[in-house]
Tab-separated table of C-alpha atoms and ligand atoms in Angstrom:
chain	number	residue	atom	x	y	z
A	1180	UNK	CA	0.000	0.000	0.000
A	1181	UNK	CA	1.261	3.416	-0.889
A	1182	UNK	CA	0.709	5.563	2.108
A	1183	UNK	CA	1.412	8.918	3.669
A	1184	UNK	CA	3.270	10.298	0.695
A	1185	UNK	CA	1.388	12.789	-1.368
A	1186	UNK	CA	2.619	15.327	-3.786
A	1187	UNK	CA	3.230	18.852	-2.698
A	1188	UNK	CA	0.374	20.317	-4.672
A	1189	UNK	CA	-2.187	17.889	-3.305
A	1190	UNK	CA	-0.838	18.408	0.193
A	1191	UNK	CA	-1.038	22.169	-0.116
A	1192	UNK	CA	-4.675	21.932	-1.185
A	1193	UNK	CA	-5.602	19.459	1.525
A	1194	UNK	CA	-3.668	21.129	4.286
A	1195	UNK	CA	-4.866	24.607	3.465
A	1196	UNK	CA	-8.127	23.766	5.215
A	1197	UNK	CA	-6.349	22.879	8.465
A	1198	UNK	CA	-5.927	25.697	10.964
A	1199	UNK	CA	-4.627	26.221	14.436
A	1200	UNK	CA	-8.222	26.547	15.495
A	1201	UNK	CA	-8.955	23.071	16.853
A	1202	UNK	CA	-12.496	23.133	15.574
A	1203	UNK	CA	-11.384	23.801	12.017
A	1204	UNK	CA	-11.742	20.844	9.726
A	1205	UNK	CA	-9.003	19.291	7.690
A	1206	UNK	CA	-11.136	17.573	5.098
A	1207	UNK	CA	-9.696	14.951	2.848
A	1208	UNK	CA	-10.843	14.910	-0.714
A	1209	UNK	CA	-8.649	12.037	-1.788
A	1210	UNK	CA	-8.873	8.470	-0.544
A	1211	UNK	CA	-7.009	7.337	2.520
A	1212	UNK	CA	-4.628	5.029	0.698
A	1213	UNK	CA	-3.289	7.967	-1.226
A	1214	UNK	CA	-3.106	10.536	1.513
A	1215	UNK	CA	-2.241	8.045	4.214
A	1216	UNK	CA	-1.613	9.733	7.500
A	1217	UNK	CA	-3.093	13.138	6.776
A	1218	UNK	CA	-4.977	14.061	9.915
A	1219	UNK	CA	-8.554	15.181	10.196
A	1220	UNK	CA	-9.168	17.338	13.254
A	1221	UNK	CA	-12.835	16.363	13.431
A	1222	UNK	CA	-12.181	12.657	13.716
A	1223	UNK	CA	-9.048	13.225	15.827
A	1224	UNK	CA	-10.772	15.307	18.494
A	1225	UNK	CA	-12.136	13.203	21.348
A	1226	UNK	CA	-12.648	13.517	25.065
A	1227	UNK	CA	-10.047	11.991	27.371
A	1228	UNK	CA	-10.843	11.871	31.090
A	1229	UNK	CA	-13.634	14.385	30.538
A	1230	UNK	CA	-11.498	16.911	28.666
A	1231	UNK	CA	-11.576	17.814	25.013
A	1232	UNK	CA	-8.437	16.769	23.197
A	1233	UNK	CA	-8.239	18.656	19.913
A	1234	UNK	CA	-5.729	18.783	17.114
A	1235	UNK	CA	-3.643	21.924	16.585
A	1236	UNK	CA	-1.800	22.720	13.393
A	1237	UNK	CA	1.342	24.718	12.616
A	1238	UNK	CA	2.103	25.280	8.974
A	1239	UNK	CA	4.837	27.133	7.112
A	1240	UNK	CA	5.106	28.691	3.667
A	1241	UNK	CA	6.484	25.506	2.063
A	1242	UNK	CA	3.530	23.451	3.326
A	1243	UNK	CA	5.477	21.701	6.095
A	1244	UNK	CA	2.974	20.990	8.848
A	1245	UNK	CA	3.179	19.970	12.486
A	1246	UNK	CA	0.160	18.464	14.243
A	1247	UNK	CA	-0.077	18.693	18.019
A	1248	UNK	CA	-2.471	17.980	20.815
A	1249	UNK	CA	-2.842	19.179	24.399
A	1250	UNK	CA	-2.800	15.664	25.948
A	1251	UNK	CA	0.878	15.411	26.861
A	1252	UNK	CA	1.696	18.501	24.718
A	1253	UNK	CA	2.244	15.934	22.000
A	1254	UNK	CA	3.632	16.087	18.531
A	1255	UNK	CA	1.147	13.934	16.623
A	1256	UNK	CA	2.536	14.242	13.106
A	1257	UNK	CA	5.119	16.218	11.161
A	1258	UNK	CA	5.025	16.614	7.396
A	1259	UNK	CA	8.212	17.783	5.705
A	1260	UNK	CA	9.282	17.693	2.039
A	1261	UNK	CA	11.391	14.791	0.784
A	1262	UNK	CA	14.047	14.955	-1.961
A	1263	UNK	CA	11.284	15.260	-4.602
A	1264	UNK	CA	9.355	17.913	-2.706
A	1265	UNK	CA	6.770	15.364	-1.623
A	1266	UNK	CA	5.443	15.976	1.883
A	1267	UNK	CA	6.131	13.018	4.163
A	1268	UNK	CA	4.931	12.404	7.705
A	1269	UNK	CA	8.127	11.650	9.640
A	1270	UNK	CA	6.661	11.307	13.154
A	1271	UNK	CA	4.781	8.267	14.482
A	1272	UNK	CA	1.400	8.756	16.109
A	1273	UNK	CA	-2.328	8.095	16.103
A	1274	UNK	CA	-5.217	9.563	14.149
A	1275	UNK	CA	-7.556	9.671	17.174
A	1276	UNK	CA	-6.871	11.372	20.481
A	1277	UNK	CA	-8.175	8.575	22.725
A	1278	UNK	CA	-5.592	6.135	21.345
A	1279	UNK	CA	-2.988	8.115	23.278
A	1280	UNK	CA	-4.690	7.234	26.548
A	1281	UNK	CA	-3.521	3.656	26.628
A	1282	UNK	CA	-0.919	1.771	28.638
A	1283	UNK	CA	0.453	0.140	25.485
A	1284	UNK	CA	1.103	3.571	24.069
A	1285	UNK	CA	4.909	3.756	23.953
A	1286	UNK	CA	5.216	7.520	24.514
A	1287	UNK	CA	4.472	8.583	20.941
A	1288	UNK	CA	5.426	12.248	20.706
A	1289	UNK	CA	4.713	13.703	24.166
A	1290	UNK	CA	6.834	15.929	26.297
A	1291	UNK	CA	8.132	13.598	28.994
A	1292	UNK	CA	8.845	14.833	32.494
A	1293	UNK	CA	9.167	16.287	34.979
A	1294	UNK	CA	12.123	13.949	34.750
A	1295	UNK	CA	12.415	12.318	31.318
A	1296	UNK	CA	14.379	9.040	31.255
A	1297	UNK	CA	15.142	6.907	34.324
A	1298	UNK	CA	15.545	7.529	38.031
A	1299	UNK	CA	17.095	4.518	39.760
A	1300	UNK	CA	14.774	2.594	42.058
A	1301	UNK	CA	12.321	5.510	42.028
A	1302	UNK	CA	14.264	7.411	44.648
A	1303	UNK	CA	16.306	10.544	45.030
A	1304	UNK	CA	17.312	12.904	47.800
A	1305	UNK	CA	17.324	16.702	47.935
A	1306	UNK	CA	18.771	18.496	50.989
A	1307	UNK	CA	18.586	15.260	52.947
A	1308	UNK	CA	14.895	14.673	52.177
A	1309	UNK	CA	14.160	11.433	50.349
A	1310	UNK	CA	11.532	11.355	47.599
A	1311	UNK	CA	9.931	8.127	46.429
A	1312	UNK	CA	8.335	7.804	43.006
A	1313	UNK	CA	6.220	5.029	41.526
A	1314	UNK	CA	8.391	2.522	39.660
A	1315	UNK	CA	7.105	1.754	36.176
A	1316	UNK	CA	10.119	0.279	34.393
A	1317	UNK	CA	11.472	-2.726	36.263
A	1318	UNK	CA	12.910	-1.351	39.497
A	1319	UNK	CA	13.139	2.209	38.126
A	1320	UNK	CA	10.970	5.223	37.325
A	1321	UNK	CA	10.759	6.071	33.624
A	1322	UNK	CA	9.583	9.369	32.096
A	1323	UNK	CA	8.121	10.909	35.234
A	1324	UNK	CA	6.169	7.946	36.572
A	1325	UNK	CA	2.581	6.908	36.082
A	1326	UNK	CA	1.051	10.198	34.995
A	1327	UNK	CA	4.167	12.171	34.285
A	1328	UNK	CA	3.331	15.084	32.015
A	1329	UNK	CA	2.452	12.829	29.071
A	1330	UNK	CA	-0.825	11.538	30.506
A	1331	UNK	CA	-2.235	14.932	31.465
A	1332	UNK	CA	-3.894	17.769	29.584
A	1333	UNK	CA	-1.783	20.880	29.155
A	1334	UNK	CA	-3.468	24.277	28.747
A	1335	UNK	CA	-3.028	26.092	25.478
A	1336	UNK	CA	-1.596	29.427	26.573
A	1337	UNK	CA	-1.416	30.904	23.079
A	1338	UNK	CA	-1.603	29.611	19.521
A	1339	UNK	CA	-1.335	30.837	15.976
A	1340	UNK	CA	-0.454	29.020	12.759
A	1341	UNK	CA	3.317	29.165	13.458
A	1342	UNK	CA	3.659	28.950	17.242
A	1343	UNK	CA	1.816	27.234	20.072
A	1344	UNK	CA	2.551	27.337	23.795
A	1345	UNK	CA	1.310	24.648	26.163
A	1346	UNK	CA	1.410	25.135	29.934
A	1347	UNK	CA	0.981	22.682	32.787
A	1348	UNK	CA	1.419	22.905	36.538
A	1349	UNK	CA	2.423	19.626	38.128
A	1350	UNK	CA	0.854	19.547	41.589
A	1351	UNK	CA	3.139	19.070	44.586
A	1352	UNK	CA	3.570	15.347	45.197
A	1353	UNK	CA	2.176	14.104	41.877
A	1354	UNK	CA	4.097	10.920	41.108
A	1355	UNK	CA	6.166	11.756	44.201
A	1356	UNK	CA	7.891	14.865	42.811
A	1357	UNK	CA	8.276	17.981	44.944
A	1358	UNK	CA	6.410	20.918	43.426
A	1359	UNK	CA	4.239	22.507	42.258
A	1360	UNK	CA	6.278	22.784	39.060
A	1361	UNK	CA	5.030	25.262	36.451
A	1362	UNK	CA	6.053	24.189	32.954
A	1363	UNK	CA	5.686	25.571	29.473
A	1364	UNK	CA	6.656	24.231	26.109
A	1365	UNK	CA	6.513	26.299	22.946
A	1366	UNK	CA	6.552	24.623	19.547
A	1367	UNK	CA	7.359	26.841	16.571
A	1368	UNK	CA	7.728	25.985	12.912
A	1369	UNK	CA	9.902	28.279	10.800
A	1370	UNK	CA	9.682	28.826	7.067
A	1371	UNK	CA	12.963	26.978	6.625
A	1372	UNK	CA	11.569	23.781	8.130
A	1373	UNK	CA	12.913	24.062	11.649
A	1374	UNK	CA	10.713	22.808	14.446
A	1375	UNK	CA	11.870	24.396	17.691
A	1376	UNK	CA	10.824	23.242	21.140
A	1377	UNK	CA	11.494	25.762	23.895
A	1378	UNK	CA	10.906	24.574	27.452
A	1379	UNK	CA	10.593	26.564	30.661
A	1380	UNK	CA	9.936	25.566	34.233
A	1381	UNK	CA	9.845	27.141	37.667
A	1382	UNK	CA	9.039	25.525	40.976
A	1383	UNK	CA	7.837	26.644	44.374
A	1384	UNK	CA	10.032	23.970	46.001
A	1385	UNK	CA	13.464	22.586	45.221
A	1386	UNK	CA	12.895	19.814	42.716
A	1387	UNK	CA	14.375	18.039	39.673
A	1388	UNK	CA	13.626	18.661	36.026
A	1389	UNK	CA	14.555	17.051	32.700
A	1390	UNK	CA	12.031	17.753	29.960
A	1391	UNK	CA	12.346	16.374	26.451
A	1392	UNK	CA	10.297	15.416	23.432
A	1393	UNK	CA	9.637	11.734	22.989
A	1394	UNK	CA	8.877	11.859	19.259
A	1395	UNK	CA	9.482	8.663	17.295
A	1396	UNK	CA	10.864	9.402	13.837
A	1397	UNK	CA	10.950	7.460	10.614
A	1398	UNK	CA	12.416	9.774	7.988
A	1399	UNK	CA	11.203	7.553	5.161
A	1400	UNK	CA	7.689	8.119	6.491
A	1401	UNK	CA	5.628	6.691	9.320
A	1402	UNK	CA	4.862	3.040	8.673
A	1403	UNK	CA	7.404	2.674	5.846
A	1404	UNK	CA	9.370	-0.107	7.548
A	1405	UNK	CA	12.637	-0.530	9.401
A	1406	UNK	CA	14.796	2.426	10.425
A	1407	UNK	CA	18.000	0.348	10.342
A	1408	UNK	CA	19.122	1.773	6.978
A	1409	UNK	CA	18.828	5.368	8.140
A	1410	UNK	CA	22.233	7.078	8.202
A	1411	UNK	CA	23.162	8.526	11.586
A	1412	UNK	CA	25.894	10.754	12.890
A	1413	UNK	CA	26.055	11.736	16.558
A	1414	UNK	CA	28.301	14.564	17.727
A	1415	UNK	CA	29.364	12.558	20.759
A	1416	UNK	CA	32.743	11.021	21.601
A	1417	UNK	CA	31.442	9.472	24.810
A	1418	UNK	CA	28.350	7.817	26.168
A	1419	UNK	CA	27.129	6.744	29.595
A	1420	UNK	CA	27.266	2.927	29.919
A	1421	UNK	CA	24.404	1.396	31.883
A	1422	UNK	CA	23.582	-1.617	34.020
A	1423	UNK	CA	21.033	-4.201	32.932
A	1424	UNK	CA	18.181	-1.945	34.109
A	1425	UNK	CA	19.547	0.920	31.957
A	1426	UNK	CA	20.827	3.023	34.860
A	1427	UNK	CA	24.241	4.637	34.175
A	1428	UNK	CA	27.190	3.639	36.348
A	1429	UNK	CA	28.207	7.292	36.470
A	1430	UNK	CA	31.233	7.046	34.213
A	1431	UNK	CA	31.649	8.402	30.699
A	1432	UNK	CA	33.104	5.863	28.246
A	1433	UNK	CA	34.722	6.559	24.880
A	1434	UNK	CA	32.689	5.432	21.878
A	1435	UNK	CA	35.829	4.839	19.807
A	1436	UNK	CA	36.228	1.203	18.859
A	1437	UNK	CA	32.696	0.310	20.035
A	1438	UNK	CA	29.300	-0.054	18.293
A	1439	UNK	CA	28.475	3.305	19.928
A	1440	UNK	CA	30.809	5.166	17.608
A	1441	UNK	CA	28.572	7.339	15.417
A	1442	UNK	CA	31.209	10.078	15.080
A	1443	UNK	CA	31.282	9.303	11.343
A	1444	UNK	CA	28.056	8.638	9.517
A	1445	UNK	CA	26.950	4.999	9.465
A	1446	UNK	CA	23.628	3.233	9.266
A	1447	UNK	CA	21.740	2.652	12.504
A	1448	UNK	CA	21.893	-1.055	11.717
A	1449	UNK	CA	25.617	-1.230	10.900
A	1450	UNK	CA	26.747	-2.426	14.335
A	1451	UNK	CA	23.475	-3.028	16.151
A	1452	UNK	CA	23.934	-6.809	16.174
A	1453	UNK	CA	27.534	-6.761	17.327
A	1454	UNK	CA	28.318	-8.727	20.430
A	1455	UNK	CA	28.269	-6.148	23.181
A	1456	UNK	CA	27.075	-6.316	26.754
A	1457	UNK	CA	25.799	-2.747	26.435
A	1458	UNK	CA	23.746	-3.570	23.337
A	1459	UNK	CA	22.383	-6.635	25.121
A	1460	UNK	CA	21.317	-4.514	28.094
A	1461	UNK	CA	19.583	-2.029	25.803
A	1462	UNK	CA	18.203	-4.708	23.442
A	1463	UNK	CA	19.909	-2.444	20.879
A	1464	UNK	CA	20.685	1.246	21.277
A	1465	UNK	CA	18.982	2.771	24.300
A	1466	UNK	CA	21.756	4.966	25.628
A	1467	UNK	CA	22.656	8.517	26.476
A	1468	UNK	CA	25.376	10.078	24.329
A	1469	UNK	CA	27.494	12.903	25.748
A	1470	UNK	CA	27.529	15.770	23.265
A	1471	UNK	CA	31.017	16.966	22.397
A	1472	UNK	CA	30.160	20.652	22.142
A	1473	UNK	CA	30.225	21.035	18.345
A	1474	UNK	CA	28.584	24.459	18.047
A	1475	UNK	CA	26.163	25.681	15.409
A	1476	UNK	CA	24.504	29.054	16.024
A	1477	UNK	CA	25.251	28.790	19.727
A	1478	UNK	CA	23.681	25.349	20.153
A	1479	UNK	CA	25.208	21.892	20.501
A	1480	UNK	CA	24.974	20.000	17.263
A	1481	UNK	CA	23.582	16.696	18.516
A	1482	UNK	CA	22.702	14.545	15.506
A	1483	UNK	CA	22.387	14.331	11.744
A	1484	UNK	CA	20.161	11.548	10.503
A	1485	UNK	CA	18.754	10.821	7.066
A	1486	UNK	CA	16.166	8.545	5.513
A	1487	UNK	CA	17.743	6.246	2.925
A	1488	UNK	CA	14.629	6.303	0.718
A	1489	UNK	CA	13.257	9.807	1.232
A	1490	UNK	CA	16.535	11.761	1.319
A	1491	UNK	CA	15.064	13.678	4.280
A	1492	UNK	CA	17.802	14.878	6.610
A	1493	UNK	CA	17.121	15.874	10.210
A	1494	UNK	CA	19.681	17.841	12.203
A	1495	UNK	CA	19.141	18.276	15.920
A	1496	UNK	CA	20.649	21.251	17.754
A	1497	UNK	CA	20.183	21.685	21.472
A	1498	UNK	CA	21.172	23.429	24.673
A	1499	UNK	CA	21.133	20.052	26.430
A	1500	UNK	CA	24.371	18.184	27.264
A	1501	UNK	CA	23.190	14.758	26.082
A	1502	UNK	CA	20.958	12.881	23.701
A	1503	UNK	CA	19.241	9.559	24.344
A	1504	UNK	CA	19.282	7.395	21.233
A	1505	UNK	CA	16.620	4.684	21.360
A	1506	UNK	CA	16.398	2.423	18.298
A	1507	UNK	CA	12.787	1.294	18.791
A	1508	UNK	CA	13.830	-1.998	20.398
A	1509	UNK	CA	10.611	-2.500	22.333
A	1510	UNK	CA	8.229	-1.743	19.478
A	1511	UNK	CA	6.153	-4.881	19.063
A	1512	UNK	CA	3.034	-4.528	16.868
A	1513	UNK	CA	0.920	-3.457	19.840
A	1514	UNK	CA	-0.834	-0.467	18.292
A	1515	UNK	CA	-1.944	0.827	14.887
A	1516	UNK	CA	-0.449	4.069	13.603
A	1517	UNK	CA	-2.034	6.890	11.569
A	1518	UNK	CA	-0.821	5.283	8.363
A	1519	UNK	CA	-2.575	2.015	9.194
A	1520	UNK	CA	0.747	0.283	9.849
A	1521	UNK	CA	1.572	-1.357	13.176
A	1522	UNK	CA	4.300	-0.068	15.468
A	1523	UNK	CA	6.550	-2.881	14.311
A	1524	UNK	CA	10.008	-3.627	15.694
A	1525	UNK	CA	12.455	-0.806	14.979
A	1526	UNK	CA	10.188	1.100	12.598
A	1527	UNK	CA	10.822	4.282	14.551
A	1528	UNK	CA	13.668	5.751	16.573
A	1529	UNK	CA	13.898	8.428	19.237
A	1530	UNK	CA	16.615	11.013	19.615
A	1531	UNK	CA	15.832	12.812	22.855
A	1532	UNK	CA	17.948	15.842	23.749
A	1533	UNK	CA	18.186	15.873	27.541
A	1534	UNK	CA	20.302	15.718	30.674
A	1535	UNK	CA	21.795	12.356	31.537
A	1536	UNK	CA	19.636	9.539	32.954
A	1537	UNK	CA	19.404	9.251	36.725
A	1538	UNK	CA	21.130	12.627	37.200
A	1539	UNK	CA	19.439	13.243	40.587
A	1540	UNK	CA	21.468	10.287	41.948
A	1541	UNK	CA	24.678	10.937	40.008
A	1542	UNK	CA	26.881	13.635	41.544
A	1543	UNK	CA	29.255	13.634	38.551
A	1544	UNK	CA	26.570	14.416	35.978
A	1545	UNK	CA	25.412	17.953	35.101
A	1546	UNK	CA	22.801	18.939	37.656
A	1547	UNK	CA	19.057	18.630	37.085
A	1548	UNK	CA	18.117	20.396	40.316
A	1549	UNK	CA	15.690	23.284	39.957
A	1550	UNK	CA	15.773	25.785	42.815
A	1551	UNK	CA	12.866	28.030	43.765
A	1552	UNK	CA	13.399	31.428	42.149
A	1553	UNK	CA	15.367	29.954	39.246
A	1554	UNK	CA	13.984	29.427	35.758
A	1555	UNK	CA	14.787	26.294	33.798
A	1556	UNK	CA	14.943	27.232	30.127
A	1557	UNK	CA	16.217	25.050	27.316
A	1558	UNK	CA	15.554	24.615	23.658
A	1559	UNK	CA	16.091	22.064	20.919
A	1560	UNK	CA	15.794	22.589	17.179
A	1561	UNK	CA	14.909	19.874	14.654
A	1562	UNK	CA	15.894	21.099	11.216
A	1563	UNK	CA	14.752	19.308	8.062
A	1564	UNK	CA	16.544	19.495	4.737
A	1565	UNK	CA	17.030	16.989	1.904
A	1566	UNK	CA	19.914	15.435	0.043
B	2365	LIG	C1	13.683	4.751	26.737
B	2365	LIG	C2	13.362	3.332	26.339
B	2365	LIG	C3	11.895	3.144	26.395
B	2365	LIG	C4	11.264	4.168	25.469
B	2365	LIG	C5	9.780	4.083	25.476
B	2365	LIG	C6	13.027	5.661	25.779
B	2365	LIG	O1	13.253	6.989	26.120
B	2365	LIG	O2	15.054	4.975	26.806
B	2365	LIG	O3	13.986	2.406	27.190
B	2365	LIG	O4	11.524	1.856	26.026
B	2365	LIG	O5	11.640	5.447	25.871
B	2365	LIG	O6	9.310	4.193	26.738
C-alpha cells in the first residue's frame, strides 16, 4: 500500500483547510490510501478523562505541517518535504486522540517529564529529604512515573499558525515529585523547516527537572518499515554505559572502537547486532550520548540523521548536554499508527535531547536540580533538509 506520501500540490490543497483553530476541519478529498496519514481534526478530536483533546496545526510557507495535541503537549505528526518535494509524515502517532490514553502507548510524541528518562529505584534525595516515586520500568521510574506530564492535559496558553505554547502545573507530590512545578513548552515551525521546542519551568520547592520530546521518527515516512538503513551521525565522543536496568554507572566511556561510535556517519543497523554487553542490556541502542560541544549558532549539534529512501535529513541542535538514542527496540506490533501500519520492531527511533539519565542520583553528571526562584529554560531545534 502506498501511504502517507502525497505530492506537494495535493498536500497544499488538503492542508490549506487545516488551521490552528482546533475546531477547524481538515477535510480529505482524496482516498485514505493515497493521503495516508493526513490528519482530520474532526475525527481526531475526542474527550479523554472528561477533557476535550483537539488537534492543533502549525504550517509554514512551504507546506510543512506539524500536528499537536494538548494531551501530553504531543507532537502527533510532522510533514516535511522529501528529496522530490513530496510531503512526508516523519513522526509516528495516532489519528484519534483517545488512542494516546492507553498503557500500550509507547510515549508517541509527548513531552516527557518532569524527569524524562530513568531515576534509579524511584528514589532521590534533595537536601537530605528522600523522595519516592512510583516505579514503572522494572525497578526504576521512567519518564516521570505513572502520569508524568504525558498523561495529562496541558493548557493552550497561546496559539497561531506558526507557534503554540502549552502550559501545565504539576501539583506538589504528583508521582512523588516535589512541586508545584510550572512548565511551558513552545513549539514553533519556521519557514525553513525548523521545528523548535522551547521549554521553561519554575518551581515553588526545590525539585528536579529534565524535559524532552519523545517523538518517534521514521524519515522515510511513518509506517514505511525498518529504520535500520537510516544514516546517523552523533556529535558525541562518549556515552554513559548502563547496568542491565539501563541506569548509568556514572562514568563516561569513549565510543571509539565500540558499536556506539557514530562520530562518522553509518547506518543505525551497521553495528546493532555486534556482540556487546551494552547492546544486550539495551536490546539495541537505548543509551545517552554525551555531546562533544560542536557548536552551530550557539547550540550543541547533537545529531544528523537521514532517511535512505526519502533523502530527508534531520539535524538536531540543542542546549542540552546529552541525547538519548533509542532504536525502537521494544516496538512490538501493539498499536496501529495513523498510516494504518503497526508499530513494528524498529520502525521508529527516538533522539531525545536531555540531561543524563538518573542525574538526581549521580553527583558527577550535570545537575538537574531546579531551585525556587530559578527558571529552567532550554531549547532544541529539529531542522529538516534533503539530500
Ligand atoms: C527509553 C526506552 C523506552 C522508550 C519508550 C526511551 O526513552 O530509553 O527504554 O523503552 O523510551 O518508553
